[in-house]
Amino acid sequence: MRVSITEIKEMKQRKEKIPMLTAYDYVTAKMVDDAGVPLILVGDSLGMVMLGYESTIPVTMDEMVHHTKAVVRGARKSLVVGDMPFMTYHISISDALSNAARFIQEGGAQAVKLEGGEVVAEKVKRLVDCGIPVMGHIGLTPQSIHQLGGYKVRGKAVEEARRLLNDASVLEEAGAFAIVLECTPAPLSKLITHKLAIPTIGIGAGPDCDGQVQVISDILGLYTDFVPKHARQYARLAGEISDAVASYMSEVRSLSFPTMEHSYTMDEDIIKLLEAES
Ligand code: KIV
């Protein structure tokens, strides 16, 4: 049985920490799902770590739906959350509804995530009223990077901290089932977490959030263009892949790969006949 939003909310009540990871393709989603991770985010971070864009801003709905389908094919138990890209829920409620519906109907996701607090609350409420579970995302919201002026910690100053506390409550009232807190100071994340009945999922938000989310390419050491302060590398796959590629090249050049072990045979009489004919 697939994890439900009710089970995610119950994990907070039981004080059971909620691990969440991003995935962008079938193979990775299968491994994350098999490991028992309850929540998978098809993050718009795929724009940077999979597609090589400079930020998440160029990511389109078609790209997100394409990757969501692959993740859903790989994940049998985890609850899959599709990340709504820049400007796909800002223009109108009707845009937000039809794009969120694409994640659920075409992509097969069970929920969507969108960035912003009070300003998106009405949209969150309409999506939830239509039966689409919504995860909020406040703090550092990478889709607003040009407005925010960089990838910086949010909520250190009193006014911004008050705004984030209010945003979190407003999203909860609007019906969000969980809220991502990105790059918020640990004491503020703790306060928000205590204030809310729904789970907070932190990334660079300290240890007291109800759950943690990480970009899988960061924790596997696959994306080396930039390693955020809040990520820990549990593997160094970029180095291992480079070594494997170098070994392959060297063995092809030295004729030690492939051998007959990796080749197919055929009837000797047939090949002799063909040789005689040519
Ligand atoms: O796109 C993403 O991966 C995210 C996480 C950083 C929360 O939004």
Coordinates of C-alpha atoms and ligand atoms in Angstrom, one line a residue:
M1 CA 0.0 0.0 0.0
R2 CA 1.2 3.5 -0.8
V3 CA 1.9 5.9 2.0
S4 CA -1.0 8.4 2.4
I5 CA -1.0 12.0 3.6
T6 CA -2.8 10.9 6.7
E7 CA 0.1 8.5 7.6
I8 CA 2.5 11.4 7.0
K9 CA 0.6 13.6 9.5
E10 CA 0.4 10.7 12.0
M11 CA 4.2 10.4 11.9
K12 CA 4.4 13.9 13.4
Q13 CA 1.9 12.9 16.1
R14 CA 4.0 9.8 16.9
K15 CA 7.1 12.0 16.9
E16 CA 8.6 9.8 14.2
K17 CA 11.0 11.7 11.9
I18 CA 10.0 11.9 8.3
P19 CA 12.8 11.3 5.7
M20 CA 12.1 12.7 2.2
L21 CA 14.4 12.6 -0.8
T22 CA 14.1 13.9 -4.4
A23 CA 14.2 11.5 -7.3
Y24 CA 13.9 12.3 -11.0
D25 CA 14.0 9.0 -12.8
Y26 CA 12.7 5.4 -12.7
V27 CA 15.9 3.7 -11.4
T28 CA 16.6 6.1 -8.6
A29 CA 12.9 6.2 -7.5
K30 CA 12.9 2.4 -7.3
M31 CA 16.0 2.4 -5.0
V32 CA 14.6 5.2 -2.8
D33 CA 11.2 3.4 -2.6
D34 CA 12.8 0.0 -1.9
A35 CA 14.8 1.7 1.0
G36 CA 11.4 2.7 2.5
V37 CA 11.6 6.4 2.2
P38 CA 8.0 7.5 2.7
L39 CA 8.0 10.7 0.7
I40 CA 9.6 11.3 -2.8
L41 CA 9.8 14.8 -4.2
V42 CA 10.1 15.2 -8.0
G43 CA 11.7 18.6 -7.3
D44 CA 12.1 21.3 -9.8
S45 CA 15.8 21.1 -8.7
L46 CA 15.9 18.6 -11.6
G47 CA 16.4 21.7 -13.8
M48 CA 19.9 22.1 -12.2
V49 CA 20.9 18.6 -11.3
M50 CA 19.5 16.7 -14.2
L51 CA 19.1 19.2 -17.0
G52 CA 22.0 21.5 -16.4
Y53 CA 20.1 24.8 -16.1
E54 CA 21.5 27.5 -13.9
S55 CA 18.4 27.7 -11.7
T56 CA 15.0 26.2 -11.4
I57 CA 13.3 29.0 -13.3
P58 CA 13.5 27.6 -16.8
V59 CA 11.9 24.3 -15.8
T60 CA 8.6 23.6 -17.6
M61 CA 5.4 21.7 -16.8
D62 CA 6.2 19.2 -19.7
E63 CA 9.6 18.5 -18.2
M64 CA 8.2 18.0 -14.7
V65 CA 5.4 15.7 -15.9
H66 CA 7.8 13.6 -18.0
H67 CA 10.1 13.0 -14.9
T68 CA 7.1 12.5 -12.6
K69 CA 5.8 9.7 -14.8
A70 CA 9.2 8.0 -14.6
V71 CA 9.4 8.3 -10.8
V72 CA 5.9 7.0 -10.3
R73 CA 6.7 4.0 -12.4
G74 CA 9.6 3.3 -10.0
A75 CA 7.9 4.1 -6.7
R76 CA 5.3 1.6 -5.5
K77 CA 5.0 2.6 -1.9
S78 CA 6.4 6.2 -1.4
L79 CA 4.0 9.1 -1.7
V80 CA 5.2 11.0 -4.8
V81 CA 5.0 14.9 -4.7
G82 CA 5.3 16.8 -7.9
D83 CA 6.9 20.2 -7.7
M84 CA 5.0 22.9 -9.5
P85 CA 7.4 25.0 -11.6
F86 CA 7.8 28.7 -11.8
M87 CA 4.8 30.6 -13.0
T88 CA 2.5 27.6 -13.3
Y89 CA 0.4 28.5 -10.3
H90 CA 0.9 32.3 -10.0
I91 CA -1.2 33.7 -12.8
S92 CA -4.6 32.4 -11.9
I93 CA -6.4 29.8 -9.8
S94 CA -7.5 28.2 -13.0
D95 CA -3.9 27.8 -14.1
A96 CA -2.9 26.4 -10.7
L97 CA -5.8 23.9 -10.9
S98 CA -5.1 22.7 -14.4
N99 CA -1.3 22.4 -13.9
A100 CA -1.7 20.6 -10.6
A101 CA -4.2 18.3 -12.3
R102 CA -1.5 17.4 -14.9
F103 CA 0.8 16.2 -12.1
I104 CA -2.0 14.0 -10.7
Q105 CA -3.7 12.7 -13.9
E106 CA -0.8 12.6 -16.4
G107 CA 2.1 12.3 -14.0
G108 CA 0.5 9.9 -11.5
A109 CA 1.8 11.9 -8.5
Q110 CA -0.3 11.8 -5.3
A111 CA 0.4 15.5 -4.2
V112 CA 1.9 18.7 -5.4
K113 CA 4.3 21.2 -3.8
L114 CA 4.3 24.9 -4.4
E115 CA 6.4 27.8 -3.1
G116 CA 5.1 30.8 -1.1
G117 CA 3.1 31.6 1.9
E118 CA 0.1 33.8 2.3
V119 CA 0.2 34.9 -1.3
V120 CA -0.5 31.4 -2.5
A121 CA -2.9 30.4 0.3
E122 CA -6.1 30.9 -1.8
K123 CA -4.7 28.6 -4.5
V124 CA -3.7 26.0 -1.9
K125 CA -7.2 26.0 -0.6
R126 CA -8.8 25.6 -4.0
L127 CA -6.4 22.7 -4.9
V128 CA -7.2 21.0 -1.6
D129 CA -10.9 21.6 -2.1
C130 CA -10.6 19.8 -5.4
G131 CA -8.9 16.8 -3.8
I132 CA -5.3 17.6 -4.6
P133 CA -3.0 17.3 -1.5
V134 CA -0.6 20.2 -1.3
M135 CA 2.8 20.6 0.4
G136 CA 3.8 24.2 1.1
H137 CA 7.3 25.6 0.8
I138 CA 8.5 28.7 2.6
G139 CA 11.8 30.3 3.7
L140 CA 14.3 30.3 0.8
T141 CA 12.1 29.8 -2.2
P142 CA 14.4 29.3 -5.2
Q143 CA 11.8 30.3 -7.8
S144 CA 11.9 33.8 -6.3
I145 CA 15.7 34.0 -6.5
H146 CA 15.7 37.3 -8.5
Q147 CA 13.4 38.9 -6.0
L148 CA 15.2 37.6 -2.9
G149 CA 18.6 38.5 -4.3
G150 CA 20.4 35.2 -3.8
Y151 CA 20.3 31.8 -2.1
K152 CA 20.4 33.2 1.5
V153 CA 19.0 32.1 4.9
R154 CA 15.6 33.6 5.4
G155 CA 14.0 34.7 8.7
K156 CA 16.9 36.0 10.7
A157 CA 15.4 39.5 11.1
V158 CA 12.3 39.9 13.3
E159 CA 9.9 41.1 10.6
E160 CA 10.8 38.3 8.2
A161 CA 10.6 35.7 10.9
R162 CA 7.1 37.0 11.9
R163 CA 6.1 36.8 8.2
L164 CA 7.3 33.2 8.0
L165 CA 5.5 32.2 11.2
N166 CA 2.3 33.8 9.7
D167 CA 2.9 32.1 6.3
A168 CA 3.2 28.7 7.9
S169 CA -0.1 29.1 9.9
V170 CA -1.9 30.5 6.8
L171 CA -0.8 27.5 4.7
E172 CA -1.9 25.1 7.4
E173 CA -5.3 26.8 7.6
A174 CA -5.5 26.6 3.8
G175 CA -5.2 22.8 4.0
A176 CA -1.6 22.0 3.2
F177 CA -0.6 18.6 4.6
A178 CA 3.0 19.5 5.3
I179 CA 5.4 22.5 4.7
V180 CA 9.0 22.5 3.5
L181 CA 11.1 25.0 5.5
E182 CA 14.2 25.8 3.4
C183 CA 17.2 27.6 4.9
T184 CA 15.5 29.0 7.9
P185 CA 17.4 29.5 11.2
A186 CA 17.1 26.3 13.4
P187 CA 15.4 28.1 16.4
L188 CA 12.8 29.7 14.1
S189 CA 12.2 26.3 12.4
K190 CA 11.7 24.8 15.8
L191 CA 9.2 27.5 16.7
I192 CA 7.2 27.0 13.5
T193 CA 7.3 23.2 14.0
H194 CA 5.9 23.5 17.5
K195 CA 3.2 25.9 16.4
L196 CA 1.8 23.7 13.6
A197 CA -0.2 20.4 13.7
I198 CA 1.0 19.5 10.3
P199 CA 4.6 18.3 9.7
T200 CA 7.5 20.6 8.8
I201 CA 10.1 19.1 6.4
G202 CA 13.4 21.0 6.7
I203 CA 16.3 21.5 4.3
G204 CA 18.9 23.6 5.9
A205 CA 16.4 24.3 8.7
G206 CA 18.0 22.5 11.6
P207 CA 17.3 19.2 13.4
D208 CA 14.0 20.1 15.0
C209 CA 11.8 19.9 11.9
D210 CA 9.4 16.9 11.8
G211 CA 11.2 15.6 8.7
Q212 CA 14.1 16.3 6.4
V213 CA 14.4 16.6 2.7
Q214 CA 17.5 16.5 0.6
V215 CA 18.3 16.6 -3.1
I216 CA 19.5 13.0 -3.9
S217 CA 22.3 14.1 -6.2
D218 CA 23.8 16.1 -3.2
I219 CA 23.7 13.3 -0.7
L220 CA 25.1 10.8 -3.3
G221 CA 27.9 13.2 -4.3
L222 CA 26.7 13.1 -7.9
Y223 CA 26.2 16.9 -8.5
T224 CA 29.5 18.5 -7.8
D225 CA 29.0 22.0 -9.4
F226 CA 27.9 23.2 -6.0
V227 CA 27.6 21.4 -2.6
P228 CA 25.2 23.3 -0.3
K229 CA 26.2 23.7 3.4
H230 CA 23.1 21.9 4.5
A231 CA 23.9 18.7 2.5
R232 CA 26.0 15.7 3.7
Q233 CA 27.6 13.4 1.2
Y234 CA 26.8 9.8 2.1
A235 CA 28.6 8.6 -1.1
R236 CA 30.9 10.1 -3.7
L237 CA 29.4 8.7 -6.8
A238 CA 30.7 11.3 -9.2
G239 CA 34.3 10.1 -8.5
E240 CA 33.3 6.5 -8.8
I241 CA 31.5 7.1 -12.1
S242 CA 34.6 9.0 -13.5
D243 CA 36.8 6.0 -12.4
A244 CA 34.5 3.5 -14.0
V245 CA 34.4 5.5 -17.3
A246 CA 38.2 5.8 -17.4
S247 CA 38.6 2.0 -16.8
Y248 CA 36.1 1.3 -19.6
M249 CA 38.0 3.5 -22.0
S250 CA 41.3 2.0 -21.1
E251 CA 40.0 -1.6 -21.5
V252 CA 38.4 -0.8 -24.9
R253 CA 41.7 0.7 -26.1
S254 CA 43.8 -2.1 -24.8
L255 CA 41.4 -4.8 -26.2
S256 CA 40.7 -6.3 -22.8
F257 CA 37.0 -5.5 -23.2
P258 CA 34.9 -7.0 -24.6
T259 CA 36.1 -10.6 -24.4
M260 CA 34.2 -13.7 -25.7
E261 CA 32.5 -13.8 -22.4
H262 CA 30.6 -10.7 -23.5
S263 CA 30.0 -11.8 -27.1
Y264 CA 27.6 -14.1 -29.0
T265 CA 28.5 -17.2 -31.0
M266 CA 27.0 -18.7 -34.2
D267 CA 27.1 -21.9 -36.1
E268 CA 30.7 -22.3 -37.4
D269 CA 29.5 -23.8 -40.7
I270 CA 27.4 -20.7 -41.4
I271 CA 30.3 -18.3 -40.8
K272 CA 32.6 -20.5 -43.0
L273 CA 30.0 -20.4 -45.8
L274 CA 29.7 -16.6 -45.5
E275 CA 33.5 -16.2 -45.5
A276 CA 33.8 -18.4 -48.6
E277 CA 31.1 -16.3 -50.4
S278 CA 32.7 -13.0 -49.6
Ligands
KIV1 O1 13.2 21.2 -5.9 C1 13.6 20.7 -4.9 O2 14.4 19.8 -4.8 C2 13.0 21.3 -3.7 C3 13.7 20.9 -2.4 C4 14.9 21.6 -2.2 C5 12.8 21.0 -1.2 O3 12.2 22.1 -3.7

